[in-house]
Amino acid sequence: MKTKTTPLILVDPEKCTACGLCQMACSMVHHGILSPDRARIRVLRFEGGRGNVPLVCQACQDAPCIKTCPMNARRRLDNQAVVTDDERCIGCRACAYICPFGAPVVNPDSGKTMTCDLCAEEDAQPWCVKACRDYGALTSVGSGETVARKSRERAAQTRNAYKPKKA
Amino acid sequence: MKMLIVGNGIAGNEVAFSLRRARKDFEITILSAEHVPEYDPCSLPYFIGRDVPRDAVFRRRLEDYSTHGIELVLGQRVTAIDPEARRVSTEQGLTYGFDRLVLAHGGSLFIPPIDGIDTQGVHSCKQLAAADRLDQYQGSAAVVIGSGAIGIEAGEALKKRGYEVTIIELLDWVLPALFDPETSRRLAERMNDCGMRVLTAEKVLRIEGGERVSAVITDKRRIPCDTVVIATGVVPGKALAQTAGIEVERGIRVNEHLQTSVGGIYACGDCIETVDACTGEDAMFQLKHNALEQARVVARNLLGEPAAYPGAYAFARAHFFDTHAVTFGKTTRATQCELGQLEIIERDEGEDYLRVIVKEGLVVGGQAIGRFADFIGLFIGAMWRKDNIPGIRENWPLIVRAGSAYPWTFRKLGELIGLKA
């Protein structure tokens, strides 16, 4: 059983090849089948340029999904992940809509939402991280501060890559 | 320090438990007019619809209060505040002293002055006791008066319980405070398709019935029914503050620290009037996320940190059966009377609909049905960051060929507003 020191998943979109192995791994560990539609991680694929973006719940410290769920179904695990309690969820998708990334995935079988639980039930690394070891787009990093620092570095790169002309 | 909180709802509890997490020495008391531990009014329709069991509506149990050393006093409705003597008194004649007072008593259902409103079979769904009565009632045909979020959810719940449901809305379109007519029209069509009959621009004149409701009479027709649900809106609880000399307008007036006009008395939740986080204008968005955020600011101030509340914002989902919709920010109607160039981005693709309200190039609000709702969070982010929408259009080639995955939110936003790679 993991504790607060469970690492978080750091996403590096520059390394993502959109192979989809993370989705296969996630659906396998949680639902026992290979089914991208049943994965809590998704890959946004953009045509015409370089860009595949693995999209997964970031377990926000002040998670807006927890505040807006009408059934208080969104809750934080000991390992910091924010997940949906199946018994409370009524499938309204408020969590998906308030999420700045649209991270919650609607389980096609139940109509309820689900998000990354950092493989809380497993004794190993999150399976998507393992599946991505050839490319390294998903890695386990030690703490929220590390993720925040790296995110800030990336944000600076975004700013440098996209310098809009004033409209 | 004696902290006294009036109201056992979302805001009141968030203040209490936030304080207790930080300070073991504060005396914290919650005065509750109701007789149960904290529950979530948002959950009530799902209990009535039998989607969840009754105990799922509760956010806390009685043990939580004793475990954390918070005194929860049930069944004591506060009826007067004496700011000078620093004490409140209740309906039952008890008095409670305080060093700091937090008013978090919320709002109450507006009961329209309709003849027959006292007839047996007329219900509401805003508080647990009323929801229990509705749950236990045996009916078969319901008229819901009011098509706000609560009305629609109550309608869906009763439909699930096997009732025939008719929803009556006074204004010209459903969910009028949250959606524009163009979006509402599509939602109303789906409600009708689901078997929830929707009547707009119709006024209820009286409720008929002797021992029990037998019909609702509107200005257009007679609707036989045996159940009525009043869902005509929530008004903030002002009277308590007003009679104590605390400044009120549409709600209790507070400054940026959520302090009322009387020192040492704070207020948060549905009872207050506040500002819009984006525009700074006076606003009232009586929604759970606002209550929680306000409560946390009150707690921080009570703990000695002069935290400022950035303001409230509108966000609501509208979900019934297979229809999934969402709204955030301002509607077109709310923006139309203002100066500034308005652009409405609209996408209509079969079952899916998107409407983004852009003022002076900035996102100020949006509504979506179906797949466009999935990434509405990106538009909310665009609103907060004041992203320049015409700028995204003008710089689209740069965004698409940026050679980097990082500007992906702009890429996704562009695709959502219809730009092609």
Coordinates of C-alpha atoms in Angstrom, one line a residue:
Chain A
M1 CA 0.0 0.0 0.0
K2 CA 1.5 3.3 -1.1
T3 CA 1.9 6.3 1.1
K4 CA 2.4 10.0 0.6
T5 CA 5.9 9.4 -0.7
T6 CA 4.6 7.6 -3.8
P7 CA 6.0 9.3 -6.8
L8 CA 3.9 11.3 -9.2
I9 CA 3.9 10.9 -13.0
L10 CA 5.9 13.5 -14.9
V11 CA 4.8 13.9 -18.5
D12 CA 7.3 14.9 -21.2
P13 CA 5.2 15.4 -24.4
E14 CA 8.3 15.9 -26.5
K15 CA 9.2 12.3 -26.1
C16 CA 5.7 10.9 -26.8
T17 CA 5.4 8.9 -30.0
A18 CA 1.6 8.2 -29.5
C19 CA 2.3 4.5 -29.5
G20 CA -0.6 4.1 -27.0
L21 CA 1.2 1.5 -24.9
C22 CA 0.4 3.5 -21.8
Q23 CA -3.3 3.2 -22.5
M24 CA -3.0 -0.5 -23.0
A25 CA -1.1 -0.9 -19.8
C26 CA -3.6 1.2 -17.8
S27 CA -6.6 -0.6 -19.0
M28 CA -4.9 -3.9 -18.4
V29 CA -4.0 -3.2 -14.8
H30 CA -7.4 -1.8 -13.9
H31 CA -9.8 -3.8 -16.0
G32 CA -7.8 -6.8 -17.2
I33 CA -8.2 -6.0 -20.9
L34 CA -6.4 -4.1 -23.6
S35 CA -8.8 -1.2 -24.3
P36 CA -7.6 2.4 -24.8
D37 CA -11.2 3.6 -24.1
R38 CA -10.8 2.2 -20.7
A39 CA -7.6 3.8 -19.8
R40 CA -7.2 6.7 -17.4
I41 CA -4.4 8.2 -19.5
R42 CA -5.0 9.4 -23.0
V43 CA -2.8 10.7 -25.8
L44 CA -3.9 13.8 -27.6
R45 CA -2.6 13.5 -31.2
F46 CA -2.1 16.7 -33.2
E47 CA -1.7 16.4 -36.9
G48 CA 0.5 18.6 -39.0
G49 CA 3.1 19.4 -36.4
R50 CA 5.1 17.8 -33.7
G51 CA 2.9 17.1 -30.8
N52 CA 1.5 14.2 -28.9
V53 CA 0.4 15.0 -25.5
P54 CA -0.2 12.3 -22.8
L55 CA -3.1 13.6 -20.8
V56 CA -3.5 12.3 -17.3
C57 CA -4.9 13.6 -14.0
Q58 CA -2.4 15.9 -12.3
A59 CA -3.8 15.4 -8.8
C60 CA -4.0 19.1 -8.3
Q61 CA -3.4 20.3 -4.8
D62 CA -6.5 22.4 -4.8
A63 CA -8.4 20.1 -7.1
P64 CA -11.4 21.9 -8.6
C65 CA -13.1 18.5 -9.3
I66 CA -13.3 17.8 -5.6
K67 CA -15.1 21.1 -5.1
T68 CA -17.7 20.6 -7.8
C69 CA -18.8 17.0 -7.5
P70 CA -22.4 17.0 -6.4
M71 CA -22.0 13.6 -4.8
N72 CA -18.6 14.2 -3.2
A73 CA -17.4 11.3 -5.2
R74 CA -14.0 12.7 -5.9
R75 CA -11.5 12.0 -3.1
R76 CA -7.8 12.0 -2.5
L77 CA -6.0 8.8 -1.8
D78 CA -3.0 8.5 0.6
N79 CA -0.7 8.5 -2.4
Q80 CA -2.0 12.0 -3.4
A81 CA -3.9 10.7 -6.4
V82 CA -7.5 12.0 -6.8
V83 CA -10.0 9.3 -7.9
T84 CA -13.7 8.8 -8.3
D85 CA -15.6 6.7 -5.8
D86 CA -17.7 4.5 -8.0
E87 CA -20.5 4.1 -5.4
R88 CA -21.1 7.8 -5.2
C89 CA -20.6 8.8 -8.8
I90 CA -23.7 9.5 -10.8
G91 CA -22.0 10.2 -14.1
C92 CA -22.7 13.9 -14.4
R93 CA -19.2 14.7 -15.6
A94 CA -18.9 17.9 -13.6
C95 CA -15.3 16.8 -12.7
A96 CA -14.4 16.4 -16.3
Y97 CA -15.8 19.8 -17.2
I98 CA -14.1 21.8 -14.5
C99 CA -10.8 20.1 -15.0
P100 CA -8.3 22.5 -16.6
F101 CA -7.1 19.5 -18.8
G102 CA -10.3 17.6 -19.2
A103 CA -8.5 14.7 -17.5
P104 CA -11.4 12.5 -16.1
V105 CA -12.3 9.8 -18.5
V106 CA -15.8 8.4 -18.8
N107 CA -15.8 4.7 -18.4
P108 CA -17.9 3.5 -21.3
D109 CA -19.3 0.5 -19.3
S110 CA -20.5 2.4 -16.2
G111 CA -20.9 6.0 -17.5
K112 CA -18.9 7.1 -14.4
T113 CA -15.6 8.9 -14.4
M114 CA -12.2 7.6 -13.6
T115 CA -8.7 9.1 -13.2
C116 CA -5.2 7.9 -12.6
D117 CA -4.8 6.4 -9.1
L118 CA -1.0 6.1 -9.5
C119 CA -1.5 2.3 -9.5
A120 CA -2.3 2.4 -5.8
E121 CA -3.1 -1.3 -5.7
E122 CA 0.2 -2.3 -7.2
D123 CA 3.5 -2.6 -5.5
A124 CA 5.4 -1.4 -8.5
Q125 CA 5.7 1.7 -10.6
P126 CA 2.6 2.9 -12.4
W127 CA 2.1 0.6 -15.3
C128 CA 2.0 3.4 -17.9
V129 CA 5.5 4.5 -16.7
K130 CA 6.8 1.0 -17.2
A131 CA 5.2 0.7 -20.6
C132 CA 6.8 4.0 -21.7
R133 CA 10.3 3.1 -20.6
D134 CA 11.6 2.9 -24.2
Y135 CA 10.6 6.5 -24.9
G136 CA 10.6 8.1 -21.4
A137 CA 7.6 10.3 -22.0
L138 CA 6.3 9.2 -18.7
T139 CA 8.5 9.0 -15.7
S140 CA 8.1 8.7 -11.9
V141 CA 9.5 11.6 -10.0
G142 CA 9.9 12.0 -6.3
S143 CA 7.6 14.8 -5.3
G144 CA 5.1 17.5 -6.1
E145 CA 7.9 20.1 -6.0
T146 CA 9.9 18.3 -8.6
V147 CA 6.9 18.1 -10.9
A148 CA 6.1 21.7 -10.3
R149 CA 9.7 22.8 -11.0
K150 CA 9.8 20.8 -14.2
S151 CA 6.4 22.1 -15.2
R152 CA 7.6 25.7 -14.8
E153 CA 10.6 24.9 -17.0
R154 CA 8.3 23.5 -19.6
A155 CA 6.0 26.5 -19.3
A156 CA 9.0 28.7 -20.1
Q157 CA 9.6 26.6 -23.2
T158 CA 6.0 27.0 -24.2
R159 CA 6.4 30.7 -23.9
N160 CA 9.6 30.6 -26.0
A161 CA 8.1 28.3 -28.7
Y162 CA 4.9 30.3 -29.0
K163 CA 5.6 34.0 -29.2
P164 CA 2.4 35.4 -30.7
K165 CA 2.3 38.6 -32.7
K166 CA 0.0 41.0 -30.9
A167 CA -3.5 40.7 -32.3
Chain B
M1 CA -10.8 32.1 21.1
K2 CA -14.4 31.4 20.8
M3 CA -15.4 30.8 17.2
L4 CA -19.1 30.7 16.5
I5 CA -20.5 29.6 13.2
V6 CA -24.1 30.0 12.2
G7 CA -25.0 27.4 9.7
N8 CA -24.2 23.7 9.3
G9 CA -23.9 23.7 5.5
I10 CA -21.0 23.5 3.1
A11 CA -19.5 26.9 4.1
G12 CA -20.0 26.6 7.8
N13 CA -18.4 23.2 8.0
E14 CA -15.5 24.1 5.8
V15 CA -14.7 27.1 8.1
A16 CA -15.0 24.9 11.2
F17 CA -12.8 22.0 10.1
S18 CA -10.2 24.3 8.5
L19 CA -9.8 26.1 11.7
R20 CA -9.6 22.9 13.7
R21 CA -6.8 21.6 11.4
A22 CA -4.8 24.6 12.2
R23 CA -5.6 25.3 15.8
K24 CA -6.3 22.7 18.6
D25 CA -7.0 25.4 21.1
F26 CA -9.9 27.3 19.5
E27 CA -13.3 26.7 20.8
I28 CA -15.4 26.0 17.7
T29 CA -19.2 25.8 17.8
I30 CA -21.6 25.3 14.9
L31 CA -25.2 26.3 15.4
S32 CA -27.5 24.3 13.1
A33 CA -31.1 25.1 12.4
E34 CA -31.5 21.6 11.0
H35 CA -31.2 18.3 12.9
V36 CA -28.5 16.4 11.0
P37 CA -24.8 16.5 10.4
E38 CA -23.5 18.2 7.3
Y39 CA -25.1 17.1 4.1
D40 CA -24.7 18.3 0.5
P41 CA -27.9 19.8 -1.0
C42 CA -26.5 19.0 -4.4
S43 CA -26.8 15.3 -3.6
L44 CA -30.5 15.4 -2.7
P45 CA -32.0 14.9 -6.2
Y46 CA -29.8 11.7 -6.6
F47 CA -31.2 10.3 -3.3
I48 CA -34.7 11.0 -4.5
G49 CA -34.0 9.5 -7.8
R50 CA -32.7 6.4 -6.0
D51 CA -29.3 6.7 -7.7
V52 CA -27.6 6.7 -4.3
P53 CA -28.7 5.6 -0.8
R54 CA -29.8 8.3 1.6
D55 CA -26.7 8.2 3.7
A56 CA -24.7 9.3 0.6
V57 CA -26.0 12.8 0.9
F58 CA -24.0 13.3 4.1
R59 CA -20.6 14.9 4.0
R60 CA -19.9 14.3 7.6
R61 CA -21.1 12.0 10.4
L62 CA -21.8 13.0 14.0
E63 CA -18.6 11.3 15.1
D64 CA -16.5 13.6 12.9
Y65 CA -17.5 16.6 15.1
S66 CA -16.7 14.9 18.4
T67 CA -13.4 13.5 17.0
H68 CA -12.3 16.9 16.0
G69 CA -13.6 18.7 19.1
I70 CA -16.1 20.8 17.2
E71 CA -19.3 21.4 19.1
L72 CA -22.3 20.8 16.8
V73 CA -25.5 22.2 18.2
L74 CA -28.5 20.8 16.3
G75 CA -32.0 22.3 16.1
Q76 CA -31.1 25.8 17.2
R77 CA -32.1 28.4 14.6
V78 CA -30.4 31.7 15.2
T79 CA -32.9 34.5 15.3
A80 CA -30.9 37.4 16.6
I81 CA -27.4 38.7 16.7
D82 CA -26.2 41.3 19.3
P83 CA -22.9 42.6 17.9
E84 CA -22.1 44.8 20.9
A85 CA -22.7 42.1 23.5
R86 CA -21.1 39.6 21.1
R87 CA -23.7 37.0 21.3
V88 CA -26.5 35.4 19.3
S89 CA -29.8 34.0 20.4
T90 CA -31.8 31.2 19.0
E91 CA -35.5 30.4 18.4
Q92 CA -35.4 28.2 21.5
G93 CA -34.3 31.1 23.6
L94 CA -30.7 30.0 24.1
T95 CA -27.7 32.4 23.8
Y96 CA -24.2 31.8 22.6
G97 CA -21.3 34.1 23.0
F98 CA -18.5 34.6 20.6
D99 CA -15.1 36.2 19.9
R100 CA -15.5 35.8 16.2
L101 CA -18.8 35.1 14.4
V102 CA -19.2 33.5 11.0
L103 CA -22.5 33.8 9.2
A104 CA -22.9 30.8 7.0
H105 CA -26.6 30.2 7.1
G106 CA -27.1 30.0 3.4
G107 CA -30.2 30.8 1.4
S108 CA -33.7 29.6 1.5
L109 CA -36.1 28.5 -1.2
F110 CA -38.1 31.4 -2.6
I111 CA -41.8 30.4 -2.1
P112 CA -43.9 32.2 -4.7
P113 CA -47.2 33.6 -3.5
I114 CA -49.4 31.1 -5.3
D115 CA -52.9 30.2 -4.2
G116 CA -52.9 26.6 -2.9
I117 CA -49.2 26.5 -2.1
D118 CA -50.1 25.0 1.2
T119 CA -51.9 22.1 -0.2
Q120 CA -50.8 18.6 0.7
G121 CA -48.6 17.3 -2.0
V122 CA -46.6 20.5 -2.6
H123 CA -42.9 19.8 -2.0
S124 CA -39.5 21.2 -2.4
C125 CA -36.0 19.7 -2.7
K126 CA -33.6 22.2 -1.2
Q127 CA -33.3 20.8 2.3
L128 CA -33.0 17.2 3.6
A129 CA -36.3 17.2 5.6
A130 CA -38.2 18.3 2.5
A131 CA -36.4 15.8 0.3
D132 CA -37.3 13.1 2.8
R133 CA -41.0 14.1 2.5
L134 CA -40.8 14.0 -1.3
D135 CA -39.1 10.7 -1.2
Q136 CA -41.8 9.1 1.0
Y137 CA -44.7 10.7 -0.8
Q138 CA -46.7 8.5 -3.1
G139 CA -47.5 10.3 -6.3
S140 CA -47.6 9.6 -10.0
A141 CA -47.8 12.9 -11.8
A142 CA -45.6 15.9 -10.9
V143 CA -45.5 19.5 -11.9
V144 CA -42.1 21.2 -11.2
I145 CA -42.4 24.9 -10.9
G146 CA -39.1 26.4 -12.0
S147 CA -36.5 25.2 -14.5
G148 CA -33.3 26.1 -12.7
A149 CA -30.7 23.4 -11.9
I150 CA -32.7 22.2 -8.9
G151 CA -36.0 22.0 -10.9
I152 CA -34.4 20.0 -13.7
E153 CA -32.7 17.6 -11.3
A154 CA -35.9 17.1 -9.3
G155 CA -37.7 16.5 -12.5
E156 CA -35.2 13.9 -13.6
A157 CA -35.4 12.2 -10.2
L158 CA -39.2 12.0 -10.2
K159 CA -39.1 10.7 -13.8
K160 CA -36.8 7.9 -12.6
R161 CA -39.3 7.2 -9.8
G162 CA -42.0 6.6 -12.4
Y163 CA -43.7 10.0 -12.2
E164 CA -45.1 11.8 -15.2
V165 CA -43.2 15.1 -15.1
T166 CA -44.0 18.6 -16.4
I167 CA -41.6 21.4 -15.8
I168 CA -43.0 25.0 -15.9
E169 CA -40.8 28.0 -16.5
L170 CA -41.9 31.6 -16.2
L171 CA -39.2 32.9 -18.5
D172 CA -38.9 32.2 -22.2
W173 CA -36.2 29.5 -21.9
V174 CA -35.1 26.8 -19.4
L175 CA -32.2 27.2 -17.0
P176 CA -32.5 30.9 -17.8
A177 CA -29.8 32.1 -15.3
L178 CA -27.2 29.6 -16.6
F179 CA -27.7 29.2 -20.3
D180 CA -28.6 31.3 -23.3
P181 CA -31.8 30.7 -25.2
E182 CA -29.9 29.1 -28.1
T183 CA -28.5 26.4 -25.8
S184 CA -31.6 26.1 -23.7
R185 CA -33.8 25.4 -26.7
R186 CA -31.7 22.3 -27.5
L187 CA -31.8 21.2 -23.9
A188 CA -35.6 21.7 -23.7
E189 CA -36.0 19.5 -26.8
R190 CA -34.0 16.8 -25.2
M191 CA -36.0 17.1 -22.0
N192 CA -39.2 16.6 -24.0
D193 CA -37.6 13.6 -25.7
C194 CA -36.8 12.1 -22.3
G195 CA -40.5 12.4 -21.3
M196 CA -40.1 15.5 -19.2
R197 CA -42.6 17.9 -20.6
V198 CA -41.3 21.5 -20.6
L199 CA -43.5 24.5 -20.8
T200 CA -41.8 27.9 -21.1
A201 CA -43.1 31.4 -20.9
E202 CA -45.9 30.1 -18.8
K203 CA -47.0 31.3 -15.4
V204 CA -48.5 29.2 -12.6
L205 CA -51.7 30.9 -11.3
R206 CA -52.8 28.6 -8.6
I207 CA -52.6 25.1 -7.3
E208 CA -55.9 23.1 -7.0
G209 CA -56.8 20.4 -4.6
G210 CA -58.7 19.8 -1.4
E211 CA -57.0 17.1 0.7
R212 CA -54.3 16.7 -1.9
V213 CA -53.0 18.5 -5.0
S214 CA -55.2 17.7 -8.0
A215 CA -54.0 20.1 -10.6
V216 CA -51.9 23.2 -11.4
I217 CA -53.5 26.0 -13.3
T218 CA -51.3 28.2 -15.5
D219 CA -52.1 31.1 -17.6
K220 CA -52.4 28.7 -20.6
R221 CA -53.8 25.4 -19.3
R222 CA -54.9 23.1 -16.5
I223 CA -52.4 20.4 -15.7
P224 CA -53.8 17.5 -13.6
C225 CA -51.2 16.2 -11.1
D226 CA -50.9 14.9 -7.6
T227 CA -47.4 16.4 -6.8
V228 CA -45.9 19.8 -7.1
V229 CA -42.3 20.6 -6.6
I230 CA -41.4 24.3 -5.9
A231 CA -38.0 25.0 -7.5
T232 CA -38.3 28.8 -7.9
G233 CA -34.9 29.8 -6.8
V234 CA -32.9 30.4 -3.7
V235 CA -32.7 33.8 -1.9
P236 CA -29.8 34.6 0.4
G237 CA -30.6 34.7 4.1
K238 CA -30.4 38.5 4.8
A239 CA -32.9 39.1 7.6
L240 CA -30.7 37.9 10.4
A241 CA -27.9 40.2 9.4
Q242 CA -30.1 43.1 8.5
T243 CA -31.9 43.2 11.9
A244 CA -28.5 43.2 13.6
G245 CA -27.5 46.3 11.6
I246 CA -25.1 44.4 9.4
E247 CA -25.0 45.8 5.9
V248 CA -26.9 43.8 3.3
E249 CA -28.0 44.4 -0.2
R250 CA -28.9 41.4 -2.4
G251 CA -27.0 39.4 0.2
I252 CA -24.8 40.1 3.2
R253 CA -22.2 42.6 2.1
V254 CA -18.5 41.6 2.7
N255 CA -15.1 43.1 2.0
E256 CA -12.3 41.3 0.3
H257 CA -11.5 39.5 3.5
L258 CA -15.1 38.4 3.7
Q259 CA -15.6 40.5 6.8
T260 CA -19.0 42.1 7.1
S261 CA -19.6 45.7 8.0
V262 CA -19.2 44.7 11.7
G263 CA -15.7 43.9 12.9
G264 CA -15.2 40.3 14.0
I265 CA -18.2 39.1 12.0
Y266 CA -17.5 37.3 8.8
A267 CA -19.8 35.7 6.2
C268 CA -19.5 33.1 3.5
G269 CA -21.6 30.8 1.3
D270 CA -25.0 31.4 -0.2
C271 CA -25.9 34.2 2.2
I272 CA -23.3 36.6 0.8
E273 CA -23.0 39.0 -2.0
T274 CA -19.6 39.1 -3.5
V275 CA -17.7 39.9 -6.7
D276 CA -17.1 38.1 -10.0
A277 CA -13.5 36.8 -10.0
C278 CA -13.0 37.7 -13.6
T279 CA -14.6 41.1 -14.0
G280 CA -14.7 42.4 -10.4
E281 CA -18.4 43.3 -10.7
D282 CA -20.9 42.6 -8.0
A283 CA -22.0 39.0 -8.3
M284 CA -23.8 36.2 -6.7
F285 CA -23.0 32.7 -7.9
Q286 CA -24.5 30.5 -5.2
L287 CA -22.6 27.4 -6.0
K288 CA -20.7 24.9 -3.9
H289 CA -17.2 25.6 -5.2
N290 CA -17.7 29.3 -4.3
A291 CA -18.9 28.4 -0.8
L292 CA -15.9 26.2 -0.2
E293 CA -13.4 28.7 -1.4
Q294 CA -15.0 31.5 0.5
A295 CA -15.0 29.4 3.7
R296 CA -11.3 28.7 3.3
V297 CA -10.6 32.5 3.0
V298 CA -12.6 33.2 6.1
A299 CA -10.7 30.5 8.0
R300 CA -7.4 32.0 6.9
N301 CA -8.4 35.4 8.0
L302 CA -9.6 34.1 11.4
L303 CA -6.2 32.4 11.7
G304 CA -4.5 35.8 11.3
E305 CA -3.6 35.7 7.6
P306 CA -5.1 38.7 5.7
A307 CA -6.1 36.5 2.8
A308 CA -8.1 38.2 0.1
Y309 CA -11.0 36.5 -1.7
P310 CA -10.5 36.7 -5.5
G311 CA -14.2 36.4 -6.2
A312 CA -16.8 33.9 -7.3
Y313 CA -17.3 32.3 -10.6
A314 CA -20.2 30.5 -12.4
F315 CA -19.7 26.9 -13.3
A316 CA -22.5 24.3 -13.5
R317 CA -23.2 21.1 -15.3
A318 CA -26.7 20.3 -16.5
H319 CA -27.1 16.6 -16.8
F320 CA -30.3 14.6 -17.2
F321 CA -30.4 11.1 -18.7
D322 CA -28.2 11.0 -21.7
T323 CA -27.8 14.7 -22.0
H324 CA -24.6 16.2 -20.7
A325 CA -24.2 20.0 -20.8
V326 CA -22.1 22.6 -19.0
T327 CA -22.0 26.3 -18.5
F328 CA -19.4 28.7 -17.1
G329 CA -18.9 32.4 -16.8
K330 CA -21.4 34.8 -18.2
T331 CA -24.2 34.2 -20.6
T332 CA -24.8 36.4 -23.7
R333 CA -27.7 38.0 -22.0
A334 CA -25.5 39.1 -19.1
T335 CA -22.9 40.5 -21.4
Q336 CA -25.2 42.1 -24.0
C337 CA -25.9 45.2 -22.0
E338 CA -22.3 46.0 -21.6
L339 CA -20.0 48.0 -23.8
G340 CA -17.4 46.2 -25.8
Q341 CA -17.2 44.1 -28.9
L342 CA -19.0 40.8 -28.5
E343 CA -18.3 37.7 -30.6
I344 CA -20.3 34.5 -30.2
I345 CA -18.5 31.4 -31.4
E346 CA -21.0 28.8 -32.2
R347 CA -20.6 25.2 -33.3
D348 CA -23.6 23.0 -34.0
E349 CA -22.9 19.4 -35.0
G350 CA -25.8 17.1 -34.5
E351 CA -26.1 16.2 -30.9
D352 CA -23.1 18.4 -30.0
Y353 CA -23.2 22.2 -29.4
L354 CA -20.7 24.8 -28.4
R355 CA -21.2 28.4 -27.6
V356 CA -18.3 30.6 -26.5
I357 CA -18.9 34.2 -25.5
V358 CA -15.9 36.4 -26.4
K359 CA -15.8 40.0 -25.4
E360 CA -13.1 42.3 -26.6
G361 CA -11.2 39.2 -27.6
L362 CA -11.4 37.5 -24.2
V363 CA -13.5 34.5 -23.2
V364 CA -16.1 35.6 -20.7
G365 CA -18.3 32.6 -20.8
G366 CA -19.3 29.4 -22.5
Q367 CA -21.9 26.6 -22.8
A368 CA -21.6 23.2 -24.4
I369 CA -23.7 20.1 -25.0
G370 CA -22.2 16.7 -25.7
R371 CA -18.6 16.2 -27.0
F372 CA -17.8 19.9 -26.9
A373 CA -18.3 19.8 -23.1
D374 CA -15.4 17.4 -22.7
F375 CA -12.8 20.1 -23.0
I376 CA -14.7 23.0 -21.7
G377 CA -12.1 23.3 -19.0
L378 CA -9.7 24.6 -21.5
F379 CA -12.0 27.5 -22.2
I380 CA -12.3 28.2 -18.5
G381 CA -8.6 28.3 -18.4
A382 CA -8.5 30.7 -21.3
M383 CA -10.9 32.9 -19.4
W384 CA -8.7 32.9 -16.3
R385 CA -5.5 33.5 -18.3
K386 CA -7.2 36.2 -20.4
D387 CA -6.1 34.3 -23.6
N388 CA -6.5 36.4 -26.7
I389 CA -8.9 34.5 -29.0
P390 CA -8.3 36.6 -32.1
G391 CA -4.6 36.2 -31.3
I392 CA -5.0 32.4 -31.5
R393 CA -6.6 32.8 -34.9
E394 CA -4.0 35.1 -36.2
N395 CA -1.1 33.0 -34.9
W396 CA -2.7 29.7 -35.8
P397 CA 0.0 28.7 -38.3
L398 CA 2.7 29.3 -35.7
I399 CA 0.8 27.3 -33.1
V400 CA 0.3 24.4 -35.5
R401 CA 3.9 24.3 -36.6
A402 CA 5.5 25.4 -33.4
G403 CA 7.8 22.5 -33.4
S404 CA 6.8 21.8 -29.9
A405 CA 4.1 20.0 -28.1
Y406 CA 4.0 22.6 -25.3
P407 CA 1.5 25.1 -26.7
W408 CA -1.0 22.2 -26.8
T409 CA -3.8 24.0 -25.0
F410 CA -3.8 26.7 -27.7
R411 CA -3.8 24.0 -30.3
K412 CA -6.7 22.3 -28.7
L413 CA -8.6 25.5 -28.2
G414 CA -8.1 26.4 -31.8
E415 CA -9.4 23.1 -32.9
L416 CA -12.4 23.4 -30.7
I417 CA -13.3 26.8 -32.1
G418 CA -13.1 25.3 -35.6
L419 CA -9.7 26.1 -36.8
K420 CA -8.1 23.5 -39.1
A421 CA -4.5 22.4 -39.0

